[in-house]
XYZ file of C-alpha atoms in Angstrom:
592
model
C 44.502 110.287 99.808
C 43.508 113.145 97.596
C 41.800 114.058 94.577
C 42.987 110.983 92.129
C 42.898 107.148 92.365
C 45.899 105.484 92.978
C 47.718 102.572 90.453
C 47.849 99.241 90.213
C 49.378 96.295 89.350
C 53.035 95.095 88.389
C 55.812 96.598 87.184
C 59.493 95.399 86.148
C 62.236 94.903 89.142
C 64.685 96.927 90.172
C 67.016 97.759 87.691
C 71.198 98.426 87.299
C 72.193 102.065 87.512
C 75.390 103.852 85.668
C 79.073 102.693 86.864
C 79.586 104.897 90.398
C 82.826 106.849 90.867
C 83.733 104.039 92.867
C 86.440 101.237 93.948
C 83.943 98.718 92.850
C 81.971 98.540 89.037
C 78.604 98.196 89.197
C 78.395 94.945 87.224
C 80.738 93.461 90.571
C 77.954 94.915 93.211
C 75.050 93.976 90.900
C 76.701 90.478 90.775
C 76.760 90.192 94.344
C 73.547 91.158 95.406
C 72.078 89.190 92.526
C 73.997 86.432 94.353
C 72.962 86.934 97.750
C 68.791 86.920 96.323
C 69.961 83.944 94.237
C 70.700 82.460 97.450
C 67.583 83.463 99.644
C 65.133 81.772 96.842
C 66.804 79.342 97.427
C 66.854 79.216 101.216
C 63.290 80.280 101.146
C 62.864 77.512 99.326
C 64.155 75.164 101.658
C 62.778 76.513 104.460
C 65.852 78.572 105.952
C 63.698 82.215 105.655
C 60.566 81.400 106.463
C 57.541 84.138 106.136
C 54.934 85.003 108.577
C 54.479 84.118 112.566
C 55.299 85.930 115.325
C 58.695 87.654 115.718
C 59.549 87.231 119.269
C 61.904 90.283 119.340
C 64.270 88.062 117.628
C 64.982 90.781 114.623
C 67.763 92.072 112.159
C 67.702 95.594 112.294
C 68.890 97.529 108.861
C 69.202 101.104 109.420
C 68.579 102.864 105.699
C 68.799 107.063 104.973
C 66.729 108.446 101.781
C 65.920 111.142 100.288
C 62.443 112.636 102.229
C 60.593 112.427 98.667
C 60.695 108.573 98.542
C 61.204 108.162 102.593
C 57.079 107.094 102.679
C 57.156 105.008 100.160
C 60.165 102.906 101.521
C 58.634 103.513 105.488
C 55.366 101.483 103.774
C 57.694 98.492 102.575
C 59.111 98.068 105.703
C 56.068 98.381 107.865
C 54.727 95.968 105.312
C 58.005 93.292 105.954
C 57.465 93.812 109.670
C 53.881 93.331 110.075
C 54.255 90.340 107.736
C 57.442 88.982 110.036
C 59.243 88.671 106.590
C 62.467 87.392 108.164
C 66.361 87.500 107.066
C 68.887 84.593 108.451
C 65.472 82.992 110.573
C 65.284 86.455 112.080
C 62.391 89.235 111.624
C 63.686 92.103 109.133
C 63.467 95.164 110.952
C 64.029 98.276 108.461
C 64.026 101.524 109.930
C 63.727 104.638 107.396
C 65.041 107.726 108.049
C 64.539 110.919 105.827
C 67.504 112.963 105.086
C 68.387 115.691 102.182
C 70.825 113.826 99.793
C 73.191 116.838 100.184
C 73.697 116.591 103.582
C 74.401 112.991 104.006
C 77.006 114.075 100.847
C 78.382 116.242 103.073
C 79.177 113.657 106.457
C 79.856 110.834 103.505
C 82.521 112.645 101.661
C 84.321 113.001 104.973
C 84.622 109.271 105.880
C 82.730 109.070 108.649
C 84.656 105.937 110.836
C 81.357 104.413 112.024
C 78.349 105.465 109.492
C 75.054 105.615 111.383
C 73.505 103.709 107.776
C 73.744 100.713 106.345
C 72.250 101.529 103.381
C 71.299 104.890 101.473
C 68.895 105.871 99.348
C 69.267 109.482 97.777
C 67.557 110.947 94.675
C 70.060 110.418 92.609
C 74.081 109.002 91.540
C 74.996 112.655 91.355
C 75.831 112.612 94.866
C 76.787 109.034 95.661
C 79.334 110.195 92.667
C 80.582 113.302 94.491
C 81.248 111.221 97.748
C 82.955 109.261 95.081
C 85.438 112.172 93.617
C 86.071 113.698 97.606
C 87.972 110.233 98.099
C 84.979 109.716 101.414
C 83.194 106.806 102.662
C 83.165 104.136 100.062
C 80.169 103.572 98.454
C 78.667 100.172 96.535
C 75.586 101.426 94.669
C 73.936 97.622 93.751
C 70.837 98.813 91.948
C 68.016 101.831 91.030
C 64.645 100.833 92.851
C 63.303 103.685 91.277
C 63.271 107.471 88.841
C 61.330 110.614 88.254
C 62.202 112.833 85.249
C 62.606 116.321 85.809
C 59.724 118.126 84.069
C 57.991 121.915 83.758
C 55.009 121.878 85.728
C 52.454 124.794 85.644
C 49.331 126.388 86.963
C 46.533 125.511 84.228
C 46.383 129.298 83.164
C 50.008 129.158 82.699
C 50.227 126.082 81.229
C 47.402 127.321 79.257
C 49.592 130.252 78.254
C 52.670 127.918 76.697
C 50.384 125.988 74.816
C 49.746 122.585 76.594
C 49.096 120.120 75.992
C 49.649 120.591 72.483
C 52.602 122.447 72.081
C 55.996 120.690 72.848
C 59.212 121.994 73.127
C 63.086 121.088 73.435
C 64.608 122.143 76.862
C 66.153 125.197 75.546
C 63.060 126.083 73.902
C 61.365 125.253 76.859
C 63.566 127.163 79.570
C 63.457 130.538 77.298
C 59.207 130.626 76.995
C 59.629 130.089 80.428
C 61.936 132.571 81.198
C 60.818 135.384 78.630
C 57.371 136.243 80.765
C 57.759 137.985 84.299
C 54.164 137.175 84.559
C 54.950 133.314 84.572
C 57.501 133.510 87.504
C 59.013 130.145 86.985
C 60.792 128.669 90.080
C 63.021 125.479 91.196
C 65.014 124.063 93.723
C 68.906 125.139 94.699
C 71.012 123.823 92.812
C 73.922 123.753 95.633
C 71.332 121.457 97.659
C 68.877 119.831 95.254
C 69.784 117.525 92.660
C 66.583 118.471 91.111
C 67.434 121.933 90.578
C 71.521 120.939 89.313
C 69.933 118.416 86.717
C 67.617 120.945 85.517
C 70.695 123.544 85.259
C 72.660 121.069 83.623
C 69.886 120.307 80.761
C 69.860 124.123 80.190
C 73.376 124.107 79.797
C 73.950 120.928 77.374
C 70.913 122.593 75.234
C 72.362 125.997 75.005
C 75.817 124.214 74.011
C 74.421 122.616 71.254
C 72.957 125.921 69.610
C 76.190 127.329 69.085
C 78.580 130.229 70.478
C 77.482 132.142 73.551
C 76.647 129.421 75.209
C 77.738 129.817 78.268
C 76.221 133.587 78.259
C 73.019 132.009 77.414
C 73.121 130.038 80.454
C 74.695 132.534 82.661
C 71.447 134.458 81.705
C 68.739 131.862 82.022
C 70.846 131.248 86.029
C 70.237 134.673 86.590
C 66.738 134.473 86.317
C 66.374 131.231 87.898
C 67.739 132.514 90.954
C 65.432 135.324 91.495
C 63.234 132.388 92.624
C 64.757 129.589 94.160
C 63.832 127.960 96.523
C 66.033 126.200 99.945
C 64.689 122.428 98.542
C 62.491 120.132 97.005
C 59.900 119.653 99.716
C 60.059 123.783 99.945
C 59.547 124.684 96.187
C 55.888 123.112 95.263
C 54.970 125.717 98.713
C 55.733 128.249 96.479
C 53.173 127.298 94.000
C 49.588 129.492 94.798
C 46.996 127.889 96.747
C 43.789 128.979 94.275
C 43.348 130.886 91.295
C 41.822 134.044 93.148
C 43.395 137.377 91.910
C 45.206 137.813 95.015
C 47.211 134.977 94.032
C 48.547 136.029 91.127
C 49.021 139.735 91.972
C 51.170 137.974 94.852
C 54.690 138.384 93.983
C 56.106 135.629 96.354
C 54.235 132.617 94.420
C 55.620 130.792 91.573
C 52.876 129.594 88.408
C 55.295 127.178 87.246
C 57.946 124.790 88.398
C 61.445 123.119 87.144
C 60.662 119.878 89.766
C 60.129 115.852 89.217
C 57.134 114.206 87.856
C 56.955 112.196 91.259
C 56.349 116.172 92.817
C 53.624 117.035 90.906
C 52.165 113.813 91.567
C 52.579 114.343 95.174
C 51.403 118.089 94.737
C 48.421 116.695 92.343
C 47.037 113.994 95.127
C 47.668 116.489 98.223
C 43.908 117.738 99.749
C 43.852 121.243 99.800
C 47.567 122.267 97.933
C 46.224 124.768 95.446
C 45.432 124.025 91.918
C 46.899 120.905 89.638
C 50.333 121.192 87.573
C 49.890 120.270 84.071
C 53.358 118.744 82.808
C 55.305 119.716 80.126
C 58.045 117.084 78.965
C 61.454 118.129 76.679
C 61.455 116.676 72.938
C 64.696 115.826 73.728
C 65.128 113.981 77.029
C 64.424 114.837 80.383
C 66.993 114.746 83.249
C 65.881 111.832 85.886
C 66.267 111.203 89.398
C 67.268 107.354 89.825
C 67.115 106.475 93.062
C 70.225 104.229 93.496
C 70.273 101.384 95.983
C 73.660 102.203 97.818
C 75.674 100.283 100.684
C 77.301 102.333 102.991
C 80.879 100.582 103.578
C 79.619 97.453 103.128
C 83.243 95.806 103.560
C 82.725 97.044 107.574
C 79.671 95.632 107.582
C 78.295 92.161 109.454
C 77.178 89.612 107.310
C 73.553 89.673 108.710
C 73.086 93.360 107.986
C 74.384 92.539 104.588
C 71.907 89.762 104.215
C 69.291 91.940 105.359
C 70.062 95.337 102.976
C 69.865 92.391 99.757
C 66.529 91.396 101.673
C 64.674 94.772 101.760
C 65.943 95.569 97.879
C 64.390 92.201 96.735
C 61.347 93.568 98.504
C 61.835 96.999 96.894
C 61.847 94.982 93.539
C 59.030 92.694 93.667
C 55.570 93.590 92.626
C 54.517 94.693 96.186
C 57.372 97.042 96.591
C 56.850 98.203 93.063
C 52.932 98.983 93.669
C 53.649 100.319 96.733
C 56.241 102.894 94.691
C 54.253 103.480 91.907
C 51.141 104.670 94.801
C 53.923 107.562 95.781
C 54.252 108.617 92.369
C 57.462 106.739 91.141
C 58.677 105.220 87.825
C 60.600 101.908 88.198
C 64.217 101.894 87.634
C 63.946 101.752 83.990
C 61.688 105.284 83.536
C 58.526 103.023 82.768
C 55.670 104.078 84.284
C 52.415 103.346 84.560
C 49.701 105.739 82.387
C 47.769 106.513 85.493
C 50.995 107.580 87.294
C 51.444 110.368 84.360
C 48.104 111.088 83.948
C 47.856 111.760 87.583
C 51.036 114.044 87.853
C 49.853 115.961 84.834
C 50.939 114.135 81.817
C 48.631 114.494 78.837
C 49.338 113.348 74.693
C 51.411 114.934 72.697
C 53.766 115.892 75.314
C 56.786 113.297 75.458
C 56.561 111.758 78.343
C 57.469 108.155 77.144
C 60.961 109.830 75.863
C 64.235 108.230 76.906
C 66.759 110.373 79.304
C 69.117 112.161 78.187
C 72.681 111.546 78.853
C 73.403 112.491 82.778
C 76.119 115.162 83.145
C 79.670 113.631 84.220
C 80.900 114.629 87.822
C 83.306 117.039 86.196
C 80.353 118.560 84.231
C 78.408 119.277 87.554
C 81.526 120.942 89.241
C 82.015 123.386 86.201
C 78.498 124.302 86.338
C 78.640 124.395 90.239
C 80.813 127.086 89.670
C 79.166 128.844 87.549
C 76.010 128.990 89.766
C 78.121 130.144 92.076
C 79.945 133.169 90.555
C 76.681 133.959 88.608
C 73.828 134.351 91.375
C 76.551 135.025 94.368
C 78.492 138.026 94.891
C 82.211 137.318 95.238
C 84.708 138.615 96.945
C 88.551 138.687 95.840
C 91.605 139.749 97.342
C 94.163 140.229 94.611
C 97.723 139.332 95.439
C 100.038 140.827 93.017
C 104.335 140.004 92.311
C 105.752 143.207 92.554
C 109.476 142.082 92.707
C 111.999 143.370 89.633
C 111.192 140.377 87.294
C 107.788 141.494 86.894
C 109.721 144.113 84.679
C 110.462 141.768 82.154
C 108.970 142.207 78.511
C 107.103 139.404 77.217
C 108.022 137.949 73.396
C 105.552 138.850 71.062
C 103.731 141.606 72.959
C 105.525 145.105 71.812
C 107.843 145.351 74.737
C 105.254 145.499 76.968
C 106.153 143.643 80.375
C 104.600 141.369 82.427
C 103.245 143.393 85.162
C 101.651 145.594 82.219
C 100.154 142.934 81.129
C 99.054 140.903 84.332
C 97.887 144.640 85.723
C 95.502 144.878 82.172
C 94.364 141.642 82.083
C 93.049 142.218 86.041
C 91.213 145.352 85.458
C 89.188 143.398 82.885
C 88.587 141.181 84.981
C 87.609 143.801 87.391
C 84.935 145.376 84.799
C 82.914 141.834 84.898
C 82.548 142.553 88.366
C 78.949 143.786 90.062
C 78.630 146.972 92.588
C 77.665 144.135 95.046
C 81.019 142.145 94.552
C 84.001 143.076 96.791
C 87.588 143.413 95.831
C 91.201 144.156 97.396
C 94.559 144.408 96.337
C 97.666 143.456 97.573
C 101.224 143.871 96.142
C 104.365 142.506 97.583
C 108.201 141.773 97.129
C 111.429 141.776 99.493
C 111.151 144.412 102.238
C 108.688 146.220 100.891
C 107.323 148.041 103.501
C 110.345 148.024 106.036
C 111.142 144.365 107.346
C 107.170 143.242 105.397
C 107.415 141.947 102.225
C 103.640 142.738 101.355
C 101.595 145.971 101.318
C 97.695 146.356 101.376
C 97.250 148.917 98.457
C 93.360 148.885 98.383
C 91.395 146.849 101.242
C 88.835 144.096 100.107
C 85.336 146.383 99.867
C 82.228 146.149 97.958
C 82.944 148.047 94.844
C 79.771 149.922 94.834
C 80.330 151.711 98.220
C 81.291 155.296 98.100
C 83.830 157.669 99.270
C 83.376 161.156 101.293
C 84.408 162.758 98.198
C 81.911 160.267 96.516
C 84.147 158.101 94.116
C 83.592 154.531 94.583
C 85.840 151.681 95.083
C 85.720 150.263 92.214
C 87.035 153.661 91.083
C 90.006 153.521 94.035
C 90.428 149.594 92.852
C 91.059 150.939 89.021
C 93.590 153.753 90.112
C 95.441 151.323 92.173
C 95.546 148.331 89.746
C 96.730 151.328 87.574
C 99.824 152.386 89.826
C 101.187 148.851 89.815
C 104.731 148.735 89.137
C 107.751 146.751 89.881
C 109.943 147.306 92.521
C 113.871 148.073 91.363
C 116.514 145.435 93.304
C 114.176 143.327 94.989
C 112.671 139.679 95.081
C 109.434 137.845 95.502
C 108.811 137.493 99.180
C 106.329 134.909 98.489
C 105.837 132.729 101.971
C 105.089 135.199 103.983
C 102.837 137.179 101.912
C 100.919 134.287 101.047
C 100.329 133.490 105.021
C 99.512 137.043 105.689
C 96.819 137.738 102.955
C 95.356 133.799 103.778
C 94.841 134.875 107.285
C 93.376 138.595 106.505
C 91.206 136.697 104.038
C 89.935 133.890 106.755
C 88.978 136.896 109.634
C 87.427 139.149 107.112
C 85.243 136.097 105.491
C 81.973 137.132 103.970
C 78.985 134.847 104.744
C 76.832 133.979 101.319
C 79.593 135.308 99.032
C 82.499 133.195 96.758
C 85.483 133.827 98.851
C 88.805 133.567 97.683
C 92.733 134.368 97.541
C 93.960 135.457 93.988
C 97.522 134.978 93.888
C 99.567 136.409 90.670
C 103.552 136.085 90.764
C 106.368 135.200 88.161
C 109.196 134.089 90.965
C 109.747 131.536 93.503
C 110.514 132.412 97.225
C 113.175 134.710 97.514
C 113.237 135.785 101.217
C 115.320 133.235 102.848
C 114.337 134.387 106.522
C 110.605 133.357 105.552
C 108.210 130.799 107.240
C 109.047 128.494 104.688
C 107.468 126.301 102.244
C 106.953 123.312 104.535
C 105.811 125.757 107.828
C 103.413 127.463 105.327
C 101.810 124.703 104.094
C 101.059 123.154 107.739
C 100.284 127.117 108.333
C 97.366 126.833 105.847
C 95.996 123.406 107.025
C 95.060 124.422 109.928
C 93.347 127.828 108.744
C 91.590 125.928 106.128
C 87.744 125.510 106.987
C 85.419 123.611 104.693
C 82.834 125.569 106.303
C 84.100 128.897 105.495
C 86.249 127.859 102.531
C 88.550 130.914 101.169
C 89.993 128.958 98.059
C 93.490 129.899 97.093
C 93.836 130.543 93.337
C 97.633 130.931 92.366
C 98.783 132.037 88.865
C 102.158 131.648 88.255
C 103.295 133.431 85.079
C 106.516 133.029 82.986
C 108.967 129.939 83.357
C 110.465 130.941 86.582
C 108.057 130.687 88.778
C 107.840 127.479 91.475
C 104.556 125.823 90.153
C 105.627 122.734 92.514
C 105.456 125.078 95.684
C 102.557 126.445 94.712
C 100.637 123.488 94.236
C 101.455 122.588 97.694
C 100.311 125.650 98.677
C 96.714 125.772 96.928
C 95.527 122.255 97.900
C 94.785 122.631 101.818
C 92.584 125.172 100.844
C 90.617 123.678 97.877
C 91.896 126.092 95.649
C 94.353 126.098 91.985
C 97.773 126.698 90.897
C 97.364 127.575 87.053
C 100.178 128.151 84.629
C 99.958 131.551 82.748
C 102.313 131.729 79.392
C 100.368 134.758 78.561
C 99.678 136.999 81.072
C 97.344 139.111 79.021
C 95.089 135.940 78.971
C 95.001 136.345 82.793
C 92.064 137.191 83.516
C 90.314 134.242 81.033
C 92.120 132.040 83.448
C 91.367 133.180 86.684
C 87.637 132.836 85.282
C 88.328 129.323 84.897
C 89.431 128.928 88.360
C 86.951 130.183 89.726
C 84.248 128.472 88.417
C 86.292 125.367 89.520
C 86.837 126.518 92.881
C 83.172 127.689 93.167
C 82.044 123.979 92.291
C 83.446 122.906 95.413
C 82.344 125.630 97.207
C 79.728 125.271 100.303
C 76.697 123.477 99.721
């Protein structure tokens, strides 16, 4: 088994988790399973389930996906319930486990699947169950927590040595930044676009840096920055980075991590693993770790046949009774509550004064996650904008309060500050259109999309060609918004030129509604877009309508087959704050 002795003895049941964003509350699906094991004491009781003898090939079958972390540890229960012919409605309880990443199966769920291949699933944590929830996909009852891990720093002993353990304890911010502030540390984690690990970890960051005051956000944009230098695809991928001895070669490698942003149960796997490389010593925050909770989750249960109900509320009683428990707790695992045993922390790398007996902290809400999604995405990915800009006569007209300046002067400012937050490696376009602009077109391509670091034959970049073209914005005498077709046009230049491992998306900036009457059409458009629209490849479209004149209905129907925002703008020098703002949104639902 490894280095360390395993656990033993009982722990507390499975526990209730926090309210899914669900149809059904939590106390309703903890009610009813309670029920259903209400009722198999009492059929065991009487003789109905009986335990032991041989099977026959008479058998329930129960088909359950988890997360690969705890996969083992539920494959050991049900080998246990089949060698023991533990049996469901008189019939042999036949659980087969299957290991998949929770953001996959978050993925296929949040599409409604019509037939799931699951009965029941078991992912690391609500965060997803919660996003299946909020994409409107397969409905989900989550009836339990059969286990949790908090999130934790784990290090090499030199560079554990190096912060101070175990003696020195820190609050996450506090402990992010001392692990941030030293190259020589390299500290690594998980994706946070695929690892709920990694997201939980960003999200602590972020709620501590909010609480110290202004700048928060930069703080965090900062501490992302650096994180992503060394992520890592997943969970079961990010302990690999960790060196294998303590030779010199090992640290002069670049490639290898000394200390980790993972779960307690992963350092106890790590620590108990023959031949991985030297133990993690643990460092817990002051002021509550994030946790993994393992919820207990039927898939669609309404579709599904009373005996595979019967049998999912079988295999969590035997998740939840001191067998299960043991059988947990020898993988590593805290029960649903965050108690764990001594031996369990000791053996992950838990050691007095650090915290580890500390309650969570409060998980981040689904809205929370999507903000910060974005601004994972926008801060560690290069983006790349095409700029759609109302060039039609209204554009002309001053705004109150800002010195006669207009609001193309203004919406044209407020973009090239938004253009100076922009990297070499992010790429940018412009478009401009009104009514027959360029002969029977209503749209012209003033700059193409590019990377604005790439250079000219004269040598000036584009960022430089971007600026003088943002700059010669102007509005066009005796003429409307040609909005329709534009729209279609720049949607499908933006879907052919799409830019694998970049934020895509469709900035859209006009004052008017629709003023070419021999366009596509509001209704044609809209169908036009839902079938260019490809969650794979997503190219969010991002509208800003400024003034009171412009048709924020329309454009609402236009953004949402694409994933994308319609924003009101009453001042357009504040542009470029809200574009920001929509694209962190958009970037939360972004690919994962």
């Amino acid at each position: 088994m490894g280095r360390h002795s395993l656990p033993d003895g009982s722990v507390p049941a499975i526990t209730g988790s926090r309210p899914p964003a669900r149809r059904r509350t939590l106390v309703l699906a903890t009610g009813l399973a309670l029920a259903v094991v209400a009722g198999s004491v009492v059929a065991l009781r009487s003789g109905l389930l009986p335990f032991g003898g041989p099977c026959d090939g008479n058998s329930t079958r129960l088909d359950v996906a988890a997360a690969p972390d705890i996969a083992p540890a539920l494959e050991a229960v049900a080998r246990t319930a089949r060698d023991g012919a533990i049996r469901t409605d008189g019939k042999c309880l036949d659980v087969q486990i299957t290991a998949r990443a929770a953001h996959d199966l978050a993925d296929a769920f949040g599409q409604r699947p019509a037939d799931p291949e699951f009965q029941v699933w078991i992912p690391d944590s609500s965060l997803w169950t919660e996003r299946v929830g909020a994409e409107r996909g397969t409905p989900l009852t989550t009836a339990g927590t059969i286990a949790s891990s908090p999130i934790v720093l784990g290090a090499v002993p030199t560079a554990a040595t190096s912060l101070g353990w175990p003696a020195k304890t820190y609050r996450w911010a506090e402990l992010t930044r001392a692990a941030t502030s030293s190259g020589a540390l390299r500290l690594g984690m998980a994706d946070p676009a695929r690892s709920a690990t990694g997201l939980l970890a960003l999200a602590r960051t972020s709620a501590a840096d909010g609480k110290e005051g202004d700048d928060a956000d930069t703080r965090t944009a900062a501490a992302a920055k650096l994180l992503h230098q060394r992520v890592a695809d997943g969970d079961r991928s990010v302990t690999a980075t960790l060196p294998k001895d303590d030779s010199g070669a090992a640290r002069d490698n670049p490639s290898r991590n000394w200390a980790l942003l993972l779960s307690e149960q992963a350092a106890y796997a790590h620590n108990t693993e023959s031949g991985s490389g030297p133990s993690l010593d643990l460092f817990y925050p002051q002021d509550g770790a994030a946790r993994l909770d393992y919820p207990y989750v039927l898939v669609d249960d309404e579709e599904m046949r009373p005996e595979q109900t019967r049998a999912a509320n079988r295999f969590m009683t035997l998740l939840g009774e001191a067998a299960g428990q043991r059988i947990l707790r020898a993988h590593g695992f805290r029960d649903g509550n965050g108690r764990a045993d001594a031996r369990v922390i000791r053996t992950a790398g838990g050691r007095a004064p650090q915290p580890s007996a500390a309650g969570p902290a409060d998980p981040p809400t689904v809205k929370e996650l999507q903000a910060l999604m974005g601004m994972w995405t926008i801060t560690v990915q290069s983006t790349r904008l095409t700029t759609v800009v109302d060039a039609s006569a209204s554009m002309g007209t001053p705004v109150p309060g800002q010195g006669g300046r207009t609001r193309m002067q203004l919406a044209r400012n407020s973009l090239l500050q938004a253009l100076a937050t922009c990297t070499a490696d992010d790429e940018f376009g412009l478009w401009k259109f009104a009514t027959f602009l360029d002969g029977p077109r209503d749209y012209a391509e003033v700059a193409p999309t590019g990377r604005l670091g790439d250079r000219d034959t004269n040598g000036a970049t584009h960022r430089d060609a971007l600026t003088a073209a943002l700059d010669s914005l102007t509005p066009e005498a005796r003429s409307g918004a040609g909005l329709y077709d534009t729209t279609l046009a720049a949607y499908e230049k933006a879907r052919t030129t799409y830019a694998s491992g970049k934020f895509n998306a469709l900035v859209l900036v006009t004052d008017s509604a629709n003023e070419d009457a021999g366009s596509i059409g509001l209704d044609g458009l809209v169908a036009r877009l839902t079938e260019l629209a490809d969650p794979k490849r997503p190219v969010p479209l991002i509208a800003l309508a400024l003034g009171p004149d412009a048709d924020t209905s329309a454009l609402d129907r236009l953004v949402a087959p694409t994933g994308g925002s319609a924003h009101r703008v009453d001042d357009p020098s504040q542009l470029h704050r809200v574009l920001l703002k929509a694209i962190i949104t958009a970037g939360g639902k972004g690919p994962r």
